[in-house]
Structures are given as structure tokens and as C-alpha cells.
XYZ file of C-alpha atoms in Angstrom:
594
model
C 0.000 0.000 0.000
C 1.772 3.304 -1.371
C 1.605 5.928 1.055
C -1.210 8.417 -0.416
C -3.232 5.471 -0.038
C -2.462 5.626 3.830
C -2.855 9.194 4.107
C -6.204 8.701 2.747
C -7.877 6.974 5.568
C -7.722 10.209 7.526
C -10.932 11.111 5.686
C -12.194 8.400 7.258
C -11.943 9.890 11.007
C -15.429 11.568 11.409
C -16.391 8.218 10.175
C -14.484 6.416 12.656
C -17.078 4.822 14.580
C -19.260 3.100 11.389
C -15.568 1.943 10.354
C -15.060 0.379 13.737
C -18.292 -1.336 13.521
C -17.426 -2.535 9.914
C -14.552 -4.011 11.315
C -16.351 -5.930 13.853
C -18.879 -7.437 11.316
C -15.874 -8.563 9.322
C -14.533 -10.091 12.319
C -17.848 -11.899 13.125
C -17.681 -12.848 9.436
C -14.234 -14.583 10.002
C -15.058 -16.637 13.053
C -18.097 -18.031 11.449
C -16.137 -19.254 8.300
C -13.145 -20.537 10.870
C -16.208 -22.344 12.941
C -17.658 -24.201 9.966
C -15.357 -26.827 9.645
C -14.937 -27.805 12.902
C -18.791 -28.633 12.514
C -17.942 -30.573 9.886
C -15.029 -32.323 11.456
C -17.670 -33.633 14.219
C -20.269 -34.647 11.627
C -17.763 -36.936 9.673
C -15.532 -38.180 12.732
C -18.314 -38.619 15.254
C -22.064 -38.236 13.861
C -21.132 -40.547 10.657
C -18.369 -42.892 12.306
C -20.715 -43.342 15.035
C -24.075 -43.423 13.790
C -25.616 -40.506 16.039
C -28.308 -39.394 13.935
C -29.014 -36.905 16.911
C -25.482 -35.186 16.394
C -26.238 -35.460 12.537
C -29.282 -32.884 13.171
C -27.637 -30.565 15.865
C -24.529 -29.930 14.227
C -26.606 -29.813 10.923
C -28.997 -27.142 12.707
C -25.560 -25.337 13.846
C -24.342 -24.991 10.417
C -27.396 -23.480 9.258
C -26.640 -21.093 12.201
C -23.212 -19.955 11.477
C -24.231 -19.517 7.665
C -26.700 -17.178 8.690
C -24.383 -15.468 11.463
C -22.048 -15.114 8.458
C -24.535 -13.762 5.891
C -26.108 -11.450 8.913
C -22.152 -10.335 9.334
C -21.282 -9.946 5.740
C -24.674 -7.928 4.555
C -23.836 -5.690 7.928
C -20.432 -4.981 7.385
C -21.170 -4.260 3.649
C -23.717 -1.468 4.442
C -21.671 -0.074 7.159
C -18.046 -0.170 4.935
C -20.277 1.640 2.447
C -21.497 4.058 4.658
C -18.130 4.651 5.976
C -16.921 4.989 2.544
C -19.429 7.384 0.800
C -18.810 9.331 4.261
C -14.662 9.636 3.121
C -15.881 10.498 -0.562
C -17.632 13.025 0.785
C -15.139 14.568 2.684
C -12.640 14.104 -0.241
C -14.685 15.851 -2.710
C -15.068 18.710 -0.277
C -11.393 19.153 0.587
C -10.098 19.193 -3.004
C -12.710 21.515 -3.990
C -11.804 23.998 -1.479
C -8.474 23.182 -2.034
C -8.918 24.354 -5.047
C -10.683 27.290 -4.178
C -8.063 28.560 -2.185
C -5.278 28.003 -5.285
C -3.909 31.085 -7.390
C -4.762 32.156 -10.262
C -1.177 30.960 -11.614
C -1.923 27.565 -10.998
C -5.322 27.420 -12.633
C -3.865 29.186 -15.451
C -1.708 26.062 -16.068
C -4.553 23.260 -15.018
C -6.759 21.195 -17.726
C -10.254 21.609 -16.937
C -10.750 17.946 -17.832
C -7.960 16.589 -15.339
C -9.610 18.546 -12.772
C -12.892 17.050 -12.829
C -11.346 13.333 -13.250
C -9.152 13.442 -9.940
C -12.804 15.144 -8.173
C -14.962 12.591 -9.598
C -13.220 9.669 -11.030
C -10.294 9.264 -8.756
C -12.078 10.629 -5.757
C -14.820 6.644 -6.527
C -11.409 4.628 -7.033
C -10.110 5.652 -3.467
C -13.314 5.140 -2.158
C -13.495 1.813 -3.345
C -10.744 1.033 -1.812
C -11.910 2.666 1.440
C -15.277 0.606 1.367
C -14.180 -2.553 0.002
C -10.296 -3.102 -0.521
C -9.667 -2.136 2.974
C -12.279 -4.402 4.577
C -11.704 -6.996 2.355
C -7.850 -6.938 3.279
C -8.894 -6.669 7.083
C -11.142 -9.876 6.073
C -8.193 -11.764 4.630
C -5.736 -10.907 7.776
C -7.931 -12.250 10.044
C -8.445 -15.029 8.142
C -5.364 -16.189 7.273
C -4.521 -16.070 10.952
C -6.626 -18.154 12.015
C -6.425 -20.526 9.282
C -2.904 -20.971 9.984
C -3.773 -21.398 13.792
C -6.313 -23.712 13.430
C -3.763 -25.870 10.889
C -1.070 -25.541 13.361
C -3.405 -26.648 16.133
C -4.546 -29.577 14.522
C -1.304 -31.120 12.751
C 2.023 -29.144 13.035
C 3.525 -31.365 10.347
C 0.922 -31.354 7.860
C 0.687 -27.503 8.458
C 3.983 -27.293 7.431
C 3.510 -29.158 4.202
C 0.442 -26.673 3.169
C 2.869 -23.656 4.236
C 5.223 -24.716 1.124
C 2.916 -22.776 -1.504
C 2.972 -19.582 0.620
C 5.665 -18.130 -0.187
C 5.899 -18.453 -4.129
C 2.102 -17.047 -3.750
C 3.293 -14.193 -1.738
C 5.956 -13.676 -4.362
C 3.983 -13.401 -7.356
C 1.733 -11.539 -5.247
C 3.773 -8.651 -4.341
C 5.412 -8.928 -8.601
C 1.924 -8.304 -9.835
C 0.838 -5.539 -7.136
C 4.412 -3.219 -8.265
C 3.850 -3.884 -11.654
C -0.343 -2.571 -11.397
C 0.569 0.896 -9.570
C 2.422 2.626 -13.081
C -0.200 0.950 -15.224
C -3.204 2.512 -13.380
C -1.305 5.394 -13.045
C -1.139 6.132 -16.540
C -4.823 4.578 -16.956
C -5.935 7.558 -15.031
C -4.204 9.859 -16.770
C -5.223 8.714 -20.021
C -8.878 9.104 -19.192
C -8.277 12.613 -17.489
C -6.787 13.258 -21.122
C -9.697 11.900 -22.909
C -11.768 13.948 -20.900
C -10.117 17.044 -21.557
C -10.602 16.625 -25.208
C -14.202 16.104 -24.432
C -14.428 19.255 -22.784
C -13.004 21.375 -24.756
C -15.308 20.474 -27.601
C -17.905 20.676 -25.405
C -16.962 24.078 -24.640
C -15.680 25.147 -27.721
C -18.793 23.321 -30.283
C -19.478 26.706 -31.749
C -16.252 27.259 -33.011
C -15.782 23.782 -34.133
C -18.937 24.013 -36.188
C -18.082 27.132 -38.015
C -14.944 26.237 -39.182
C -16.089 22.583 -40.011
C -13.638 21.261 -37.876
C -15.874 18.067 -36.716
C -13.810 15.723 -38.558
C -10.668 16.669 -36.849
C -12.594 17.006 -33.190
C -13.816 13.521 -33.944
C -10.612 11.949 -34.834
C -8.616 13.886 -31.753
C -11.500 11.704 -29.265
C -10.828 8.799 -31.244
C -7.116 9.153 -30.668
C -7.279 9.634 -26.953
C -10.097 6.889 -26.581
C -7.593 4.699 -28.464
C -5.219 5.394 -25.602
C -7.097 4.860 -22.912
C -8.215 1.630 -24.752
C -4.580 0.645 -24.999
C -3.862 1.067 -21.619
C -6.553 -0.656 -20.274
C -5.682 -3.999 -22.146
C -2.158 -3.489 -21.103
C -3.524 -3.592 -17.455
C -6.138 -6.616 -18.403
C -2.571 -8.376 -19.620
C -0.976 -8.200 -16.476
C -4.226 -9.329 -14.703
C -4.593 -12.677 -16.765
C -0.985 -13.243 -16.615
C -0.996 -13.071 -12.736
C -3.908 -14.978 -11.532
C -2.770 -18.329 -13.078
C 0.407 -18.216 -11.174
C -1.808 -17.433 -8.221
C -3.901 -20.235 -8.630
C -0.798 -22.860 -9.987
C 0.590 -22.108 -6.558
C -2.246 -22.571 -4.572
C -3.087 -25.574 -6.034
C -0.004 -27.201 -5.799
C -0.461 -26.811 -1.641
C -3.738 -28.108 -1.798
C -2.357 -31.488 -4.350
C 0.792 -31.772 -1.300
C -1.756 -31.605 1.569
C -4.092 -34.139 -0.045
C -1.232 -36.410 -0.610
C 0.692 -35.991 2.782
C -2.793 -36.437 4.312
C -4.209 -39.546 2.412
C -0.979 -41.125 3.667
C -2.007 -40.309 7.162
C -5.082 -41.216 7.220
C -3.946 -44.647 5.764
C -1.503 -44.848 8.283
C -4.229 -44.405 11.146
C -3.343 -41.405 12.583
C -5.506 -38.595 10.805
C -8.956 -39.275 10.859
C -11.359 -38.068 7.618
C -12.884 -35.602 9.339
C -9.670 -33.456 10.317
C -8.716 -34.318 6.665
C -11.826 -32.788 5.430
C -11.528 -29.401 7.996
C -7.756 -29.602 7.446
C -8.276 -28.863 3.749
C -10.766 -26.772 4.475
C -8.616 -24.580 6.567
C -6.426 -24.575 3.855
C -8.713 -23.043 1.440
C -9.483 -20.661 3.783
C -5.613 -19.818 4.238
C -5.445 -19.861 0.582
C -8.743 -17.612 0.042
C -7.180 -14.391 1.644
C -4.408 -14.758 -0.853
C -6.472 -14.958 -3.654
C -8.369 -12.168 -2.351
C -5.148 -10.290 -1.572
C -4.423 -10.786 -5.982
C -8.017 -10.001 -6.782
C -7.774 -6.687 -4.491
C -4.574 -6.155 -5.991
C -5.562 -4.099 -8.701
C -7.932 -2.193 -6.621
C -5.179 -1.291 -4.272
C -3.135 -0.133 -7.521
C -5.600 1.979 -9.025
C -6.638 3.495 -5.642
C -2.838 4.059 -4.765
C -2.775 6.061 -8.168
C -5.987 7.695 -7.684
C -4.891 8.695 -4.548
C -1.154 10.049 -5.111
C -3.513 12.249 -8.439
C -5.446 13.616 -4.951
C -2.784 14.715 -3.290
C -0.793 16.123 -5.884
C -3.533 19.074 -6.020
C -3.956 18.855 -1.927
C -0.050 19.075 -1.415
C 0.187 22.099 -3.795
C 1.293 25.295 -2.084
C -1.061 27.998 -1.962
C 0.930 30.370 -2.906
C -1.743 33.785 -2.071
C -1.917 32.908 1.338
C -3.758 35.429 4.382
C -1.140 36.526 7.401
C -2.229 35.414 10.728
C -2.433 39.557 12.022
C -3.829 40.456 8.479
C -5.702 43.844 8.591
C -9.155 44.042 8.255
C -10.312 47.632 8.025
C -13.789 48.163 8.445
C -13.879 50.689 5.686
C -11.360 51.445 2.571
C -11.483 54.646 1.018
C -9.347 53.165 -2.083
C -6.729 54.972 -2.220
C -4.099 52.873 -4.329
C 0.141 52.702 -5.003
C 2.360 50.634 -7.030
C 6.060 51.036 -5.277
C 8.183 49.998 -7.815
C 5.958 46.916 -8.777
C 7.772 43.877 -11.491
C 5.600 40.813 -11.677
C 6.686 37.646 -13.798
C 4.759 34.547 -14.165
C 6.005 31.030 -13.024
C 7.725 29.605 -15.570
C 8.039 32.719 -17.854
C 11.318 33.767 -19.149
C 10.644 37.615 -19.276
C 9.145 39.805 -16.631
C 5.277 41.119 -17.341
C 5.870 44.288 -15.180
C 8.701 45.965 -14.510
C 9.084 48.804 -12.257
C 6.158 50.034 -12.171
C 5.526 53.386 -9.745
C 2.425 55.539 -9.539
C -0.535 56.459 -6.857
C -4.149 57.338 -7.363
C -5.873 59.107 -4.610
C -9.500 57.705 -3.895
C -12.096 58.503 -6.348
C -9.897 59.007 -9.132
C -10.375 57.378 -12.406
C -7.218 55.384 -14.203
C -7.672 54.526 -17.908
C -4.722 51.987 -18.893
C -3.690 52.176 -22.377
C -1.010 49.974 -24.006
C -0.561 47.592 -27.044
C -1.649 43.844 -26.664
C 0.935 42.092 -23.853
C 1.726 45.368 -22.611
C 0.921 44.074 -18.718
C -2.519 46.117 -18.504
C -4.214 42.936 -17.383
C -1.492 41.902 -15.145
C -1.375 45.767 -13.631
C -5.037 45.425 -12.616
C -4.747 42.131 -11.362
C -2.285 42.577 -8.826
C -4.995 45.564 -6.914
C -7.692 42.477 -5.340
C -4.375 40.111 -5.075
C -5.182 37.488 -7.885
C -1.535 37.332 -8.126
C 0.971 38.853 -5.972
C 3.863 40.936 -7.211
C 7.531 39.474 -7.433
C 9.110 42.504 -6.538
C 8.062 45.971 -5.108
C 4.854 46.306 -3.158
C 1.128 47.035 -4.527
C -0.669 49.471 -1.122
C -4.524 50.156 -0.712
C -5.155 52.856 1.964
C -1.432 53.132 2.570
C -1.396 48.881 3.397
C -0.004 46.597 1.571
C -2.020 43.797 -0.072
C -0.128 41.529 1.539
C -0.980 42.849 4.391
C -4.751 43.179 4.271
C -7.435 40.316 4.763
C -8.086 38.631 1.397
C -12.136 39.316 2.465
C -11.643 42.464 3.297
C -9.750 43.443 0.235
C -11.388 41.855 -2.617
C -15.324 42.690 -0.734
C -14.315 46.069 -1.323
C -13.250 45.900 -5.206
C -15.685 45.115 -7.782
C -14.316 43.657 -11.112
C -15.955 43.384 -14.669
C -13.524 41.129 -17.041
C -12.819 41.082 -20.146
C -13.722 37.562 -21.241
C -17.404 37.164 -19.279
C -18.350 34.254 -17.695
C -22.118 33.698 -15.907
C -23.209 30.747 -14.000
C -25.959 27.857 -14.826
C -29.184 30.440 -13.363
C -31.015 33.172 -13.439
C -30.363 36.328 -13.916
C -31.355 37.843 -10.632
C -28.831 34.793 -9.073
C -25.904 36.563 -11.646
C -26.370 39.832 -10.579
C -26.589 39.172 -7.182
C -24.012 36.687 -7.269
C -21.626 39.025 -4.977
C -24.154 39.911 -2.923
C -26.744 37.046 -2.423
C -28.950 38.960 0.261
C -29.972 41.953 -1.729
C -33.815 42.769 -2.304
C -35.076 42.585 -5.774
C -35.302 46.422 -6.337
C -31.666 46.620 -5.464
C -30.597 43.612 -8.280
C -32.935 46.159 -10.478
C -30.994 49.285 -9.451
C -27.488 47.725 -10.770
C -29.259 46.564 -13.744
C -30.659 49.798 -14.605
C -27.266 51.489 -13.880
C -25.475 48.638 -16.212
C -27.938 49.155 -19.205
C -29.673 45.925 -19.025
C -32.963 46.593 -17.244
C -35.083 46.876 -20.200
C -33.916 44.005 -22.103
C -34.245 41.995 -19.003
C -37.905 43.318 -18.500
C -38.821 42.181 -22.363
C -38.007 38.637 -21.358
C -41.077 36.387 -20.613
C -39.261 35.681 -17.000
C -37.944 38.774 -16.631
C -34.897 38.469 -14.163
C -35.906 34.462 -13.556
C -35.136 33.722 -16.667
C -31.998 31.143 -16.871
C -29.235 32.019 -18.686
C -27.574 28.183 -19.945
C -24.020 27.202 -19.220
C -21.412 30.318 -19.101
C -24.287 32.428 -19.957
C -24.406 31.167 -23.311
C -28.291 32.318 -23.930
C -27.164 36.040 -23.934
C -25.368 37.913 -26.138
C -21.560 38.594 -25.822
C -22.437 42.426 -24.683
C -25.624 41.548 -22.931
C -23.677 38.943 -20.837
C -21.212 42.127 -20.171
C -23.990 44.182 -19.286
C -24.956 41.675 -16.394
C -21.455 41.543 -15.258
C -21.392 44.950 -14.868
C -24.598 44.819 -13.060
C -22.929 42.235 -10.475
C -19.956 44.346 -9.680
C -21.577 47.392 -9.125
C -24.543 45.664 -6.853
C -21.378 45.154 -4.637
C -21.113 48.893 -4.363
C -17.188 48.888 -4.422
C -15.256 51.359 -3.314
C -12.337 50.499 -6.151
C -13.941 49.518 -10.000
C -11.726 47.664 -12.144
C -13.016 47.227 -15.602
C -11.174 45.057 -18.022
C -12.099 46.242 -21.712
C -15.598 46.191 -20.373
C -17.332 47.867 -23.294
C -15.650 45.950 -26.052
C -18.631 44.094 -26.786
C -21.352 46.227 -26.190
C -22.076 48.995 -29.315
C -21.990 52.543 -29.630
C -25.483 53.701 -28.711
C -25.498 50.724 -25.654
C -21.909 52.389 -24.589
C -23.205 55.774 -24.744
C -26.148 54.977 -22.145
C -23.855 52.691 -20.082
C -20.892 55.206 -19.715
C -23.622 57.880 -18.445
C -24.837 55.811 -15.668
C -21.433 54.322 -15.029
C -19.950 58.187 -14.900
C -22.348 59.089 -12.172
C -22.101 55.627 -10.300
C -18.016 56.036 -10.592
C -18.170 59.144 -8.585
C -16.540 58.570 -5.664
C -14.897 55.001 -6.712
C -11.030 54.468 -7.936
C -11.403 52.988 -11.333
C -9.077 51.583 -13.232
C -10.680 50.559 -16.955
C -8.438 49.104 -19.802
C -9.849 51.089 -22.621
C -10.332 50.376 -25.819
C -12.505 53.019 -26.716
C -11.218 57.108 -26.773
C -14.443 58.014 -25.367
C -13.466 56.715 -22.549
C -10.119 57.558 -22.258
C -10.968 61.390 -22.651
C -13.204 61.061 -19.424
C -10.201 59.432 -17.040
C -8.468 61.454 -14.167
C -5.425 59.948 -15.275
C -4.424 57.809 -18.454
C -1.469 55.315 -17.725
C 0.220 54.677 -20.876
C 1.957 50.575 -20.935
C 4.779 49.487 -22.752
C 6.580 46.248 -22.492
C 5.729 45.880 -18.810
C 6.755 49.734 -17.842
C 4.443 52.614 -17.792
C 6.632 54.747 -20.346
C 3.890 57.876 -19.689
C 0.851 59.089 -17.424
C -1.345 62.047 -17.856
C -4.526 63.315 -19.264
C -6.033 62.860 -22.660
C -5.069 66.038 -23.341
C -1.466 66.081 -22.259
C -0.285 63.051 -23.915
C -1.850 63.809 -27.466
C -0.026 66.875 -27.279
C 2.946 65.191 -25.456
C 3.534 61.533 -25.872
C 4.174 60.080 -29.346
C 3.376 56.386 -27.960
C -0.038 57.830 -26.402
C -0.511 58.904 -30.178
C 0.646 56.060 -31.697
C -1.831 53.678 -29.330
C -4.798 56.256 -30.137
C -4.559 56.191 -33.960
C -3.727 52.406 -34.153
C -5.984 51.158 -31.640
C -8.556 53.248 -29.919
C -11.476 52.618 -32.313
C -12.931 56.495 -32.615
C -8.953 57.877 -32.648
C -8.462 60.658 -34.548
C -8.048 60.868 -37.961
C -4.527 62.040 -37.930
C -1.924 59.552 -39.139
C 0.628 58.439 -36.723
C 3.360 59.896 -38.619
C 1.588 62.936 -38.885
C 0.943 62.932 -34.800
C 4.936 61.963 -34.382
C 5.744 64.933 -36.322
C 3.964 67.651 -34.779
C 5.241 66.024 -31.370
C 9.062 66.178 -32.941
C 8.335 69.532 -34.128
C 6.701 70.600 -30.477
C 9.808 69.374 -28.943
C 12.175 70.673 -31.053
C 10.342 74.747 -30.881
């Protein structure tokens, strides 16, 4: 048993008791089956030999008895092993997924969806399995084979000797097939997390697929990663039939010995049939835990890889962690500095960031400009702590991030992104997603303010309607319209909005930057702009360039004073002006020069 596998029974301690009781059952289980053929020892020895037709019907009666015991044992401990066991799935399934609550954003940036959701479902059953069955059964076969072997000792030291010849080479091939099954599992599992992460993806993605007629090529990717999976799983039946004939060939060369050595015995007068009879019966039963043992075998093996798939997500280091005396103000005001901020990703080469300085007194309103990998995204990310910086130190209210209790911080900052993504719902639960105790005319307020209250009002259910799968009923700017509704029903005091408006159009923007103008009075906001309209309306305009902010100012200042502010309006701010960037360049060269 590999060692995840061991650290896995600690789910089972708030299910300790029903465990206990499992064991118990199993233990009732084994005396019955070690008290049958003593039973039948008597019937054959004495109630035959003899003629006692009233032992014949007691000991008959008392068989009858211990096979019900045994059945009454067995059906107990199986309900109580799988109560014990659904209990530990339970608790599994809950600790990865807050496990994985509590992991960065860097880590889920590098996860497959579809390996997630096998190790939470798929691996999470193969543990428990193991848990409910492969466990009990191996208690089962302990107990068993201990009292076999007492029971053989007990009765005829030499003969138990003879019968204790095939132990070893079944032990042997035993323990070869068990370290051969833990790799081949392994890579079972991964296979099918693989084939599941094709599968989602299409799933996800079936819109795309289907207009650029790429079905063919979606079909024969799932047919490659089914054939792997398929592969693998008659590389693991191999090693199965290979192993249990060996298991068997050595078991039944015991029995063959034990039948010969006692035949001879018997002859000789001093074995009777009836300790012949239990005698091999005993040593089926020593036999039968073995056999179990090879059958349970692969369980163990794909549990033990199920298992070390857990805990390679549960040992991961959370790496934005809370401080023991973090702050928790009651109120911030959103006042916010970047000291010197650099930020690289794990595993990139090049920084994102790099010594970035500036600070934004509450209420005022950033617009980040800056070609396409820039760092705008990362620069906005770093403000509610969805990464942390590698160098330098990112303050709200004069605290550092670091510093501040992740509730505290991120209650108080309200964030629209770029790419949109809705639960399975309504559209009352959306909105209110942040803030699942507000009253209906307060869900109606941020919709109103985001530009969606009318549209919403047209629809049959109005704000119970449900909106599919990411939202996928709703248009790309009505789904933007909702997420701007749910950050500002949060009523933050700092509004980050990544390219919010890029998919809503020009009369929608024109209402929505009204409302949003009134409702950002008061609030930092920082918006990555792609628009000029509303650029012109920022406090302060933060111009990005390879990771450094290479000029800050108004609209005003940097069209008259910053040739890569010019250069960014004309190339990408969609209502730029109609001046050619070598035309803007010029006058700027020309400015400088006067």
C-alpha cells in the first residue's frame, strides 16, 4: 500500500465509529467461516463414524446457524463499509474543492479543466473503493489467514507445514503483480483525465468547431485519446490474466501436497477423515485471503494512483496565502500605489511588469492604455491580489495587499472582465451573485445602472429567466452588461473594468458610460480602454509598454505630449483621430524641437 493510499484513511476519522463497527462485522464474518469446519469435522468423525443421527441434526442445525451469522455479518459490514466509505468520498470531494478554491490564479492558469474534474470525480470513486471494500476486504483476509494458519497448526504441526510450502511463491507473485499494477493505473488515469479534456473542450468550444467545419478533426482527436485509454486498459487486463494463473498454480499445488501428505495419514491411522476434510478446508481458507489479496490487488493499484492524483492538487502550495495579524479595516477609502511593482509569471522567461511606480488618490479614475501584452491585465490584477507581485509592493489605503485580509480586500473591489463568464441560473442569481442577500429592487438598481434593465424586462421571466451554461443564452455584450450589473450591486469602493465595453455597441456604450460616470463618482477605477471616449473622461491615463508605464497624464497632455499615447490612439482606440501616426509623431518632434 503506497503511502497516499495511507494518508487517505484520515478522511475516514469523522467516520471512525461506522468503520469500527465494519470491522467488527468482518470479524464476526471470520469466526463463522473458521467455525464451519470444525462442525464438519464432528459430523464426519463422530455423527457418521458413530451413527448418532441426533449429532447429525444438531450440528446440521448449527451450520445453518453460522451460515446465517455469516450472511447477517457480511450484509452488515457491507452497508456499514459503504457508509463509511461514501462518508470519506464526501469529505474528499469537499477538501479538493476547497483546495482548489483557495489556489492562485497561476496555478489554474496552467490546469486542464478535464484533469480537474477526473481526480474530483473519477479518482475521488477509485479511493473510495478502496476505502469501502479493498480495505475491509484486506482486514477480512488478515484475520483469516490467521486463524487458518492457527487452526492448521493446532490440529497437525507437520501437515501444516507441508500446506505452508505454496505460501511463499504465492506471496511472491503476489507482491510482482501488485508493483507492476501501480504505473499501469497510473497512466490509466491519466489517459482518461486526457480523454476527458478533449471532451471538454469540444464541449466548450462546439461553436467554433462548427463554423470552421472542424468536426472531422474534433472527432478523430477523441478517437485518438479513446484509443489510448483503450490501450492502456488492455495493457492492465494483460498483467491481470498473466498473474492470476500463477496465483492459482501455486495454490493448487499446496492443496495437491496436503491431499497427498494427508491420504498417507489417514492410511496410516493417525488422521482421521474428518480433520482431513476441515484440514483442507482450513487450507482453502488460508489460501482464500491470498487470492483475495491478488483479486484486491488491482484495486489497491488503481486506488494508490488515484490517490497520489489527490494529493498532488492537496499538497500544492497555496501560494496567495492570508497573514495570521492580516488587517481588516472596516472601511477602505481606495486609495491605491504601485512602489516599484515587477511581476513575472512562473515559468516565464521575461518579466510582465517591470518597475512600475504611480498612486491614485481615492475617487480618481485610471484609464490603462497599451498595445496587446503590454501588462494592462497583469497591472489590474495585482490591486484584489489574484496574483501577488515578485518585486516591489502594490498598497490600498497606505497597506499593503499583503498585508490586508483577502475578504476584506477583494469585498471592497468590484471587477468586470474582459472575457465574461455567468453561472448555470437566473439572472437575478448573476447579478446578485456578490451579494446574495440583496432585495429585488436593489438587483434592479445595478441593472438599470449597467444598461440591461429593459432588455431583461422584455423577457417572458424577466430576471428568472436562466441564462444556460457560461451564460451562453445572452449575447456577448448583454452577458457584459450583467457583469457589470454584479460588480456594481457590490457597491465597491475600487472599480476595475477590463475592456468592459468591447462588446457592447456605440449607442449601448453611450447609455452605459452615463450611468457608469455618475455611479463612478466617488470610486477608484481603473478601466483598460479600448474606446477614446473613454479615455478622454479618465483622471489619469497610464500609458503601458513592455511591462513599464513609459507615460501618465490626461487625454489632453499626452496627445499633445507623448508620441506612444498617439501612436496607441490612432492604431488602436477605435474612434482615434483621424490624424496619421506619422503625422501625430511629427507635430510632437516639431513641439519638442520649438
Amino acid at each position: 500500500m503506497n503511502r497516499s493510499l495511507i494518508r487517505s484513511l484520515r478522511f475516514m476519522r469523522r467516520h471512525a465509529v461506522v468503520a469500527v463497527l465494519a470491522i467488527l462485522a468482518v470479524l464476526a464474518g471470520a469466526l463463522a467461516d473458521l467455525a464451519a469446519p470444525q462442525v464438519v469435522r464432528r459430523i464426519l468423525d463422530t455423527g457418521v463414524a458413530e451413527g448418532r443421527t441426533d449429532l447429525l441434526l444438531g450440528s446440521a442445525l448449527t451450520l445453518v446457524g453460522i451460515a446465517v451469522a455469516g450472511g447477517l455479518a457480511q450484509f452488515v459490514q457491507g452497508y456499514l463499509s459503504a457508509r463509511a466509505s461514501h462518508g470519506a468520498a464526501f469529505e474528499m470531494r469537499n477538501t479538493i474543492f476547497e483546495k482548489l478554491q483557495r489556489l492562485s490564479f497561476a496555478w489554474h492558469d496552467t490546469a486542464e479543466t478535464g484533469q480537474l474534474v477526473t481526480r474530483v470525480t473519477s479518482d475521488v470513486d477509485l479511493v473510495r473503493e478502496f476505502v469501502g471494500g479493498g480495505l475491509v476486504q484486506a482486514i477480512s483476509a488478515f484475520i483469516l489467514l490467521v486463524g487458518a494458519m492457527a487452526f492448521l497448526l493446532a490440529m497437525n504441526w507437520q501437515l501444516a507445514l507441508v500446506a505452508f510450502l505454496a505460501i511463499p511463491a504465492t506471496v511472491f507473485v503476489l507482491l510482482r503483480f501488485v508493483t507492476r499494477l501501480g504505473p499501469t493505473f497510473r497512466a490509466t488515469q491519466q489517459r482518461l483525465a486526457a480523454l476527458n479534456a478533449v471532451l471538454q473542450e469540444n464541449v466548450a468550444g462546439t461553436r467554433i468547431v462548427k463554423l470552421f467545419v472542424r468536426e472531422p478533426y474534433e472527432a478523430e482527436r477523441y478517437r485518438r485519446a479513446n484509443e489510448a485509454l483503450l490501450e492502456q486498459g488492455l495493457t492492465v487486463r494483460r498483467t491481470v490474466a498473466n498473474a492470476f494463473p500463477l496465483l492459482f498454480s501455486t495454490g493448487t499445488v499446496g492443496v495437491v501436497l496436503v491431499t497427498i501428505v494427508g491420504a498417507t495419514q489417514v492410511v496410516a491411522g493417525t488422521l482421521t477423515v474428518g480433520e482431513l476434510v476441515a484440514f483442507t478446508s482450513y487450507l482453502f481458507l488460508l489460501l482464500q485471503p491470498l487470492f483475495t489479496l491478488g483479486f484486491g490487488a488491482q484495486q489497491v493499484a488503481r486506488a494508490g494512483a488515484s490517490a497520489q492524483r489527490l494529493f498532488e492538487v492537496l499538497d500544492t502550495p497555496v501560494e496567495i496565502t492570508e497573514r495570521p495579524d492580516a488587517v481588516a479595516p472596516e472601511r477602505i477609502e481606495g486609495r491605491v500605489e504601485f512602489r516599484d511593482v515587477s511581476m513575472r509569471y512562473p515559468g516565464a522567461e521575461a518579466e510582465t511588469l517591470s518597475g512600475v511606480s504611480f498612486a491614485v488618490e481615492a475617487g480618481t479614475t485610471v484609464a490603462i492604455v497599451g498595445s496587446t501584452g503590454s501588462g494592462k491585465t497583469t497591472l489590474v490584477n495585482l490591486v484584489p491580489r489574484f496574483y501577488d507581485a515578485t518585486d516591489g509592493a502594490v498598497l490600498v489605503d497606505g497597506h499593503d495587499v499583503r498585508d490586508l485580509a483577502l475578504g476584506a480586500l477583494r469585498s471592497a473591489i468590484g471587477v468586470v472582465m474582459q472575457d465574461t463568464f455567468l453561472f448555470t441560473g437566473t439572472i437575478a442569481e448573476n447579478i446578485a451573485y456578490g451579494r446574495p442577500s440583496a432585495t429585488h429592487a436593489e438587483i434592479e438598481a445595478a441593472a438599470r445602472a449597467a444598461a440591461i434593465h429593459d432588455f431583461i424586462a422584455s423577457l417572458s421571466d424577466g430576471y428568472g429567466t436562466r441564462v444556460g451554461e457560461r451564460g451562453i443564452t445572452l449575447s456577448g455584450g448583454q452577458r457584459q452588461r450583467v457583469a457589470v450589473a454584479r460588480a456594481l450591486l457590490v457597491e465597491p469602493r475600487i472599480l476595475i473594468m477590463d475592456d468592459s465595453a468591447s462588446s457592447l455597441d456605440a449607442e449601448t456604450e453611450v447609455a452605459l458610460r452615463g450611468e457608469l460616470e455618475r455611479l463612478m463618482e466617488g470610486r477608484t477605477t481603473f478601466g483598460i480602454a479600448s474606446r477614446l471616449a473613454t479615455v478622454r473622461s479618465a483622471d489619469l491615463v497610464l500609458v503601458l509598454d513592455a511591462g513599464r508605464i513609459v507615460d501618465r497624464g490626461t487625454h489632453e497632455e499626452l496627445m499633445t505630449g507623448s508620441c506612444v499615447y498617439a501612436e496607441i490612439a490612432a492604431s488602436q482606440l477605435a474612434d482615434a483621430s483621424s490624424l496619421s501616426v506619422p503625422q501625430m509623431c511629427t507635430l510632437l518632434a516639431e513641439g519638442d524641437e520649438a
